[in-house]
């Protein structure tokens, strides 16, 4: 019972930040049809910006709880500034291009952004643990659980519900759905598709940066750590189905629980389990478990 509870909480904690990052990746692909390899750079920039701000706030005497304000500031700054600049200068020139060109271009962009991080923040790791000290842990089933991790689970749940509501119950969500269904028809109906593309890309960038900013207090923020998360995010999106919010949630949950189980029982095959599931999904359902149905054009 203790083992099952530990796997559940650890798996949910890992799945929560993976879901936030994967959600940004999948909505960008679902609407823009851009497989954005550079999404991992938003995650890394969000983590570095957050760790840097927490260190500065702490030096100025801000309380441990108060330093948590660095998380939304870092996510919004990276998403709005970096995401907006990249969409305006690079991504909008890739709309409608071949998938291979898009992947190569965004991969090159990812490498450039990774090097720029070193120029801006240096090569030394950042440790920004103050927010984790501000939130007390709780006993669940007789086992002590980290309070910061539980807030991460609550945040991912809230983001998932808000995303579902916006896409299914608002005028803006209907515009996005119309573009996903048929962008040419949406243009003919007077929808400003370029504006929707811009907003969706920036929102996706904010989500990627938010995932990095929220996880930053729990890890050592060091060069190259964005590579692992973008690979795992692709695994989540492939398992759940490209462009599906529900699929991203289920994919993140599967990856999180399987990884937690492997870490506790067979740590030597931790990553193998994740990619074995992804390979099995690709063999039996290449479009993913919850890929949106494609409209048949006549």
mmCIF file with all atom_site columns, N, CA, C and O in Angstrom, residues 14-26 155-161 163 207 233 236 244-250 252-253:
data_model
loop_
_atom_site.group_PDB
_atom_site.id
_atom_site.type_symbol
_atom_site.label_atom_id
_atom_site.label_alt_id
_atom_site.label_comp_id
_atom_site.label_asym_id
_atom_site.label_entity_id
_atom_site.label_seq_id
_atom_site.pdbx_PDB_ins_code
_atom_site.Cartn_x
_atom_site.Cartn_y
_atom_site.Cartn_z
_atom_site.occupancy
_atom_site.B_iso_or_equiv
_atom_site.pdbx_formal_charge
_atom_site.auth_seq_id
_atom_site.auth_comp_id
_atom_site.auth_asym_id
_atom_site.auth_atom_id
_atom_site.pdbx_PDB_model_num
ATOM 1   N N  . UNK A 1 14  ? 5.640   14.133 -11.219 1.00 0.00 ? 14  UNK A N  1
ATOM 2   C CA . UNK A 1 14  ? 6.444   14.180 -12.446 1.00 0.00 ? 14  UNK A CA 1
ATOM 3   C C  . UNK A 1 14  ? 5.555   14.489 -13.655 1.00 0.00 ? 14  UNK A C  1
ATOM 4   O O  . UNK A 1 14  ? 5.935   15.258 -14.540 1.00 0.00 ? 14  UNK A O  1
ATOM 5   N N  . UNK A 1 15  ? 4.365   13.873 -13.671 1.00 0.00 ? 15  UNK A N  1
ATOM 6   C CA . UNK A 1 15  ? 3.451   14.084 -14.796 1.00 0.00 ? 15  UNK A CA 1
ATOM 7   C C  . UNK A 1 15  ? 2.939   15.514 -14.861 1.00 0.00 ? 15  UNK A C  1
ATOM 8   O O  . UNK A 1 15  ? 2.653   16.024 -15.945 1.00 0.00 ? 15  UNK A O  1
ATOM 9   N N  . UNK A 1 16  ? 2.849   16.180 -13.712 1.00 0.00 ? 16  UNK A N  1
ATOM 10  C CA . UNK A 1 16  ? 2.238   17.513 -13.690 1.00 0.00 ? 16  UNK A CA 1
ATOM 11  C C  . UNK A 1 16  ? 3.052   18.527 -14.480 1.00 0.00 ? 16  UNK A C  1
ATOM 12  O O  . UNK A 1 16  ? 2.510   19.225 -15.339 1.00 0.00 ? 16  UNK A O  1
ATOM 13  N N  . UNK A 1 17  ? 4.358   18.619 -14.209 1.00 0.00 ? 17  UNK A N  1
ATOM 14  C CA . UNK A 1 17  ? 5.129   19.618 -14.959 1.00 0.00 ? 17  UNK A CA 1
ATOM 15  C C  . UNK A 1 17  ? 5.349   19.164 -16.400 1.00 0.00 ? 17  UNK A C  1
ATOM 16  O O  . UNK A 1 17  ? 5.428   19.984 -17.319 1.00 0.00 ? 17  UNK A O  1
ATOM 17  N N  . UNK A 1 18  ? 5.405   17.827 -16.616 1.00 0.00 ? 18  UNK A N  1
ATOM 18  C CA . UNK A 1 18  ? 5.537   17.323 -17.982 1.00 0.00 ? 18  UNK A CA 1
ATOM 19  C C  . UNK A 1 18  ? 4.286   17.670 -18.788 1.00 0.00 ? 18  UNK A C  1
ATOM 20  O O  . UNK A 1 18  ? 4.357   17.973 -19.982 1.00 0.00 ? 18  UNK A O  1
ATOM 21  N N  . UNK A 1 19  ? 3.123   17.623 -18.136 1.00 0.00 ? 19  UNK A N  1
ATOM 22  C CA . UNK A 1 19  ? 1.874   17.968 -18.818 1.00 0.00 ? 19  UNK A CA 1
ATOM 23  C C  . UNK A 1 19  ? 1.864   19.450 -19.213 1.00 0.00 ? 19  UNK A C  1
ATOM 24  O O  . UNK A 1 19  ? 1.439   19.810 -20.318 1.00 0.00 ? 19  UNK A O  1
ATOM 25  N N  . UNK A 1 20  ? 2.334   20.323 -18.312 1.00 0.00 ? 20  UNK A N  1
ATOM 26  C CA . UNK A 1 20  ? 2.334   21.760 -18.614 1.00 0.00 ? 20  UNK A CA 1
ATOM 27  C C  . UNK A 1 20  ? 3.209   22.040 -19.839 1.00 0.00 ? 20  UNK A C  1
ATOM 28  O O  . UNK A 1 20  ? 2.813   22.779 -20.750 1.00 0.00 ? 20  UNK A O  1
ATOM 29  N N  . UNK A 1 21  ? 4.395   21.443 -19.883 1.00 0.00 ? 21  UNK A N  1
ATOM 30  C CA . UNK A 1 21  ? 5.294   21.650 -21.025 1.00 0.00 ? 21  UNK A CA 1
ATOM 31  C C  . UNK A 1 21  ? 4.699   21.037 -22.287 1.00 0.00 ? 21  UNK A C  1
ATOM 32  O O  . UNK A 1 21  ? 4.684   21.663 -23.364 1.00 0.00 ? 21  UNK A O  1
ATOM 33  N N  . UNK A 1 22  ? 4.170   19.804 -22.180 1.00 0.00 ? 22  UNK A N  1
ATOM 34  C CA . UNK A 1 22  ? 3.620   19.108 -23.346 1.00 0.00 ? 22  UNK A CA 1
ATOM 35  C C  . UNK A 1 22  ? 2.373   19.801 -23.870 1.00 0.00 ? 22  UNK A C  1
ATOM 36  O O  . UNK A 1 22  ? 2.101   19.760 -25.080 1.00 0.00 ? 22  UNK A O  1
ATOM 37  N N  . UNK A 1 23  ? 1.598   20.424 -22.976 1.00 0.00 ? 23  UNK A N  1
ATOM 38  C CA . UNK A 1 23  ? 0.393   21.132 -23.407 1.00 0.00 ? 23  UNK A CA 1
ATOM 39  C C  . UNK A 1 23  ? 0.751   22.261 -24.371 1.00 0.00 ? 23  UNK A C  1
ATOM 40  O O  . UNK A 1 23  ? 0.101   22.448 -25.406 1.00 0.00 ? 23  UNK A O  1
ATOM 41  N N  . UNK A 1 24  ? 1.813   23.017 -24.027 1.00 0.00 ? 24  UNK A N  1
ATOM 42  C CA . UNK A 1 24  ? 2.256   24.079 -24.929 1.00 0.00 ? 24  UNK A CA 1
ATOM 43  C C  . UNK A 1 24  ? 2.691   23.519 -26.272 1.00 0.00 ? 24  UNK A C  1
ATOM 44  O O  . UNK A 1 24  ? 2.384   24.078 -27.328 1.00 0.00 ? 24  UNK A O  1
ATOM 45  N N  . UNK A 1 25  ? 3.404   22.391 -26.239 1.00 0.00 ? 25  UNK A N  1
ATOM 46  C CA . UNK A 1 25  ? 3.891   21.768 -27.475 1.00 0.00 ? 25  UNK A CA 1
ATOM 47  C C  . UNK A 1 25  ? 2.737   21.290 -28.344 1.00 0.00 ? 25  UNK A C  1
ATOM 48  O O  . UNK A 1 25  ? 2.719   21.494 -29.560 1.00 0.00 ? 25  UNK A O  1
ATOM 49  N N  . UNK A 1 26  ? 1.730   20.672 -27.716 1.00 0.00 ? 26  UNK A N  1
ATOM 50  C CA . UNK A 1 26  ? 0.653   20.060 -28.496 1.00 0.00 ? 26  UNK A CA 1
ATOM 51  C C  . UNK A 1 26  ? -0.320  21.098 -29.045 1.00 0.00 ? 26  UNK A C  1
ATOM 52  O O  . UNK A 1 26  ? -0.870  20.922 -30.134 1.00 0.00 ? 26  UNK A O  1
ATOM 53  N N  . UNK A 1 155 ? -1.575  22.935 -9.750  1.00 0.00 ? 155 UNK A N  1
ATOM 54  C CA . UNK A 1 155 ? -1.420  23.909 -10.835 1.00 0.00 ? 155 UNK A CA 1
ATOM 55  C C  . UNK A 1 155 ? -1.693  23.260 -12.192 1.00 0.00 ? 155 UNK A C  1
ATOM 56  O O  . UNK A 1 155 ? -2.393  23.833 -13.043 1.00 0.00 ? 155 UNK A O  1
ATOM 57  N N  . UNK A 1 156 ? -1.143  22.076 -12.419 1.00 0.00 ? 156 UNK A N  1
ATOM 58  C CA . UNK A 1 156 ? -1.347  21.413 -13.717 1.00 0.00 ? 156 UNK A CA 1
ATOM 59  C C  . UNK A 1 156 ? -2.813  21.056 -13.918 1.00 0.00 ? 156 UNK A C  1
ATOM 60  O O  . UNK A 1 156 ? -3.340  21.168 -15.035 1.00 0.00 ? 156 UNK A O  1
ATOM 61  N N  . UNK A 1 157 ? -3.489  20.661 -12.844 1.00 0.00 ? 157 UNK A N  1
ATOM 62  C CA . UNK A 1 157 ? -4.919  20.356 -12.943 1.00 0.00 ? 157 UNK A CA 1
ATOM 63  C C  . UNK A 1 157 ? -5.708  21.617 -13.304 1.00 0.00 ? 157 UNK A C  1
ATOM 64  O O  . UNK A 1 157 ? -6.595  21.579 -14.173 1.00 0.00 ? 157 UNK A O  1
ATOM 65  N N  . UNK A 1 158 ? -5.363  22.730 -12.656 1.00 0.00 ? 158 UNK A N  1
ATOM 66  C CA . UNK A 1 158 ? -6.052  23.993 -12.946 1.00 0.00 ? 158 UNK A CA 1
ATOM 67  C C  . UNK A 1 158 ? -5.805  24.430 -14.386 1.00 0.00 ? 158 UNK A C  1
ATOM 68  O O  . UNK A 1 158 ? -6.737  24.878 -15.079 1.00 0.00 ? 158 UNK A O  1
ATOM 69  N N  . UNK A 1 159 ? -4.566  24.294 -14.859 1.00 0.00 ? 159 UNK A N  1
ATOM 70  C CA . UNK A 1 159 ? -4.250  24.688 -16.241 1.00 0.00 ? 159 UNK A CA 1
ATOM 71  C C  . UNK A 1 159 ? -5.005  23.811 -17.233 1.00 0.00 ? 159 UNK A C  1
ATOM 72  O O  . UNK A 1 159 ? -5.521  24.291 -18.253 1.00 0.00 ? 159 UNK A O  1
ATOM 73  N N  . UNK A 1 160 ? -5.087  22.519 -16.959 1.00 0.00 ? 160 UNK A N  1
ATOM 74  C CA . UNK A 1 160 ? -5.832  21.619 -17.839 1.00 0.00 ? 160 UNK A CA 1
ATOM 75  C C  . UNK A 1 160 ? -7.305  21.991 -17.915 1.00 0.00 ? 160 UNK A C  1
ATOM 76  O O  . UNK A 1 160 ? -7.896  22.022 -19.006 1.00 0.00 ? 160 UNK A O  1
ATOM 77  N N  . UNK A 1 161 ? -7.924  22.319 -16.769 1.00 0.00 ? 161 UNK A N  1
ATOM 78  C CA . UNK A 1 161 ? -9.345  22.685 -16.750 1.00 0.00 ? 161 UNK A CA 1
ATOM 79  C C  . UNK A 1 161 ? -9.581  24.016 -17.470 1.00 0.00 ? 161 UNK A C  1
ATOM 80  O O  . UNK A 1 161 ? -10.552 24.152 -18.228 1.00 0.00 ? 161 UNK A O  1
ATOM 81  N N  . UNK A 1 163 ? -7.724  25.320 -19.844 1.00 0.00 ? 163 UNK A N  1
ATOM 82  C CA . UNK A 1 163 ? -7.527  25.091 -21.283 1.00 0.00 ? 163 UNK A CA 1
ATOM 83  C C  . UNK A 1 163 ? -8.752  24.455 -21.899 1.00 0.00 ? 163 UNK A C  1
ATOM 84  O O  . UNK A 1 163 ? -9.192  24.850 -22.991 1.00 0.00 ? 163 UNK A O  1
ATOM 85  N N  . UNK A 1 207 ? 3.483   28.484 -21.582 1.00 0.00 ? 207 UNK A N  1
ATOM 86  C CA . UNK A 1 207 ? 3.313   27.204 -20.891 1.00 0.00 ? 207 UNK A CA 1
ATOM 87  C C  . UNK A 1 207 ? 4.649   26.461 -20.778 1.00 0.00 ? 207 UNK A C  1
ATOM 88  O O  . UNK A 1 207 ? 4.961   25.875 -19.739 1.00 0.00 ? 207 UNK A O  1
ATOM 89  N N  . UNK A 1 233 ? 8.741   15.242 -23.588 1.00 0.00 ? 233 UNK A N  1
ATOM 90  C CA . UNK A 1 233 ? 7.500   15.905 -24.008 1.00 0.00 ? 233 UNK A CA 1
ATOM 91  C C  . UNK A 1 233 ? 7.028   15.368 -25.353 1.00 0.00 ? 233 UNK A C  1
ATOM 92  O O  . UNK A 1 233 ? 5.825   15.185 -25.573 1.00 0.00 ? 233 UNK A O  1
ATOM 93  N N  . UNK A 1 236 ? 5.384   12.137 -24.664 1.00 0.00 ? 236 UNK A N  1
ATOM 94  C CA . UNK A 1 236 ? 4.035   12.343 -24.120 1.00 0.00 ? 236 UNK A CA 1
ATOM 95  C C  . UNK A 1 236 ? 3.044   12.673 -25.232 1.00 0.00 ? 236 UNK A C  1
ATOM 96  O O  . UNK A 1 236 ? 1.946   12.098 -25.313 1.00 0.00 ? 236 UNK A O  1
ATOM 97  N N  . UNK A 1 244 ? -3.798  16.999 -29.199 1.00 0.00 ? 244 UNK A N  1
ATOM 98  C CA . UNK A 1 244 ? -4.894  16.653 -28.281 1.00 0.00 ? 244 UNK A CA 1
ATOM 99  C C  . UNK A 1 244 ? -4.527  17.042 -26.851 1.00 0.00 ? 244 UNK A C  1
ATOM 100 O O  . UNK A 1 244 ? -3.531  16.556 -26.310 1.00 0.00 ? 244 UNK A O  1
ATOM 101 N N  . UNK A 1 245 ? -5.349  17.906 -26.233 1.00 0.00 ? 245 UNK A N  1
ATOM 102 C CA . UNK A 1 245 ? -5.093  18.290 -24.845 1.00 0.00 ? 245 UNK A CA 1
ATOM 103 C C  . UNK A 1 245 ? -5.338  17.110 -23.911 1.00 0.00 ? 245 UNK A C  1
ATOM 104 O O  . UNK A 1 245 ? -4.548  16.825 -23.019 1.00 0.00 ? 245 UNK A O  1
ATOM 105 N N  . UNK A 1 246 ? -6.448  16.400 -24.136 1.00 0.00 ? 246 UNK A N  1
ATOM 106 C CA . UNK A 1 246 ? -6.719  15.207 -23.339 1.00 0.00 ? 246 UNK A CA 1
ATOM 107 C C  . UNK A 1 246 ? -5.634  14.166 -23.513 1.00 0.00 ? 246 UNK A C  1
ATOM 108 O O  . UNK A 1 246 ? -5.227  13.498 -22.551 1.00 0.00 ? 246 UNK A O  1
ATOM 109 N N  . UNK A 1 247 ? -5.140  14.032 -24.751 1.00 0.00 ? 247 UNK A N  1
ATOM 110 C CA . UNK A 1 247 ? -4.060  13.083 -25.009 1.00 0.00 ? 247 UNK A CA 1
ATOM 111 C C  . UNK A 1 247 ? -2.789  13.460 -24.274 1.00 0.00 ? 247 UNK A C  1
ATOM 112 O O  . UNK A 1 247 ? -2.083  12.588 -23.762 1.00 0.00 ? 247 UNK A O  1
ATOM 113 N N  . UNK A 1 248 ? -2.491  14.773 -24.225 1.00 0.00 ? 248 UNK A N  1
ATOM 114 C CA . UNK A 1 248 ? -1.292  15.225 -23.490 1.00 0.00 ? 248 UNK A CA 1
ATOM 115 C C  . UNK A 1 248 ? -1.425  14.887 -22.006 1.00 0.00 ? 248 UNK A C  1
ATOM 116 O O  . UNK A 1 248 ? -0.445  14.482 -21.364 1.00 0.00 ? 248 UNK A O  1
ATOM 117 N N  . UNK A 1 249 ? -2.638  15.043 -21.470 1.00 0.00 ? 249 UNK A N  1
ATOM 118 C CA . UNK A 1 249 ? -2.856  14.736 -20.049 1.00 0.00 ? 249 UNK A CA 1
ATOM 119 C C  . UNK A 1 249 ? -2.669  13.242 -19.784 1.00 0.00 ? 249 UNK A C  1
ATOM 120 O O  . UNK A 1 249 ? -1.969  12.851 -18.837 1.00 0.00 ? 249 UNK A O  1
ATOM 121 N N  . UNK A 1 250 ? -3.289  12.407 -20.626 1.00 0.00 ? 250 UNK A N  1
ATOM 122 C CA . UNK A 1 250 ? -3.161  10.957 -20.440 1.00 0.00 ? 250 UNK A CA 1
ATOM 123 C C  . UNK A 1 250 ? -1.730  10.499 -20.684 1.00 0.00 ? 250 UNK A C  1
ATOM 124 O O  . UNK A 1 250 ? -1.186  9.658  -19.949 1.00 0.00 ? 250 UNK A O  1
ATOM 125 N N  . UNK A 1 252 ? 1.047   12.264 -20.317 1.00 0.00 ? 252 UNK A N  1
ATOM 126 C CA . UNK A 1 252 ? 1.889   12.685 -19.188 1.00 0.00 ? 252 UNK A CA 1
ATOM 127 C C  . UNK A 1 252 ? 1.649   11.793 -17.975 1.00 0.00 ? 252 UNK A C  1
ATOM 128 O O  . UNK A 1 252 ? 2.592   11.435 -17.256 1.00 0.00 ? 252 UNK A O  1
ATOM 129 N N  . UNK A 1 253 ? 0.387   11.430 -17.764 1.00 0.00 ? 253 UNK A N  1
ATOM 130 C CA . UNK A 1 253 ? 0.057   10.564 -16.628 1.00 0.00 ? 253 UNK A CA 1
ATOM 131 C C  . UNK A 1 253 ? 0.712   9.186  -16.786 1.00 0.00 ? 253 UNK A C  1
ATOM 132 O O  . UNK A 1 253 ? 1.292   8.640  -15.834 1.00 0.00 ? 253 UNK A O  1
#
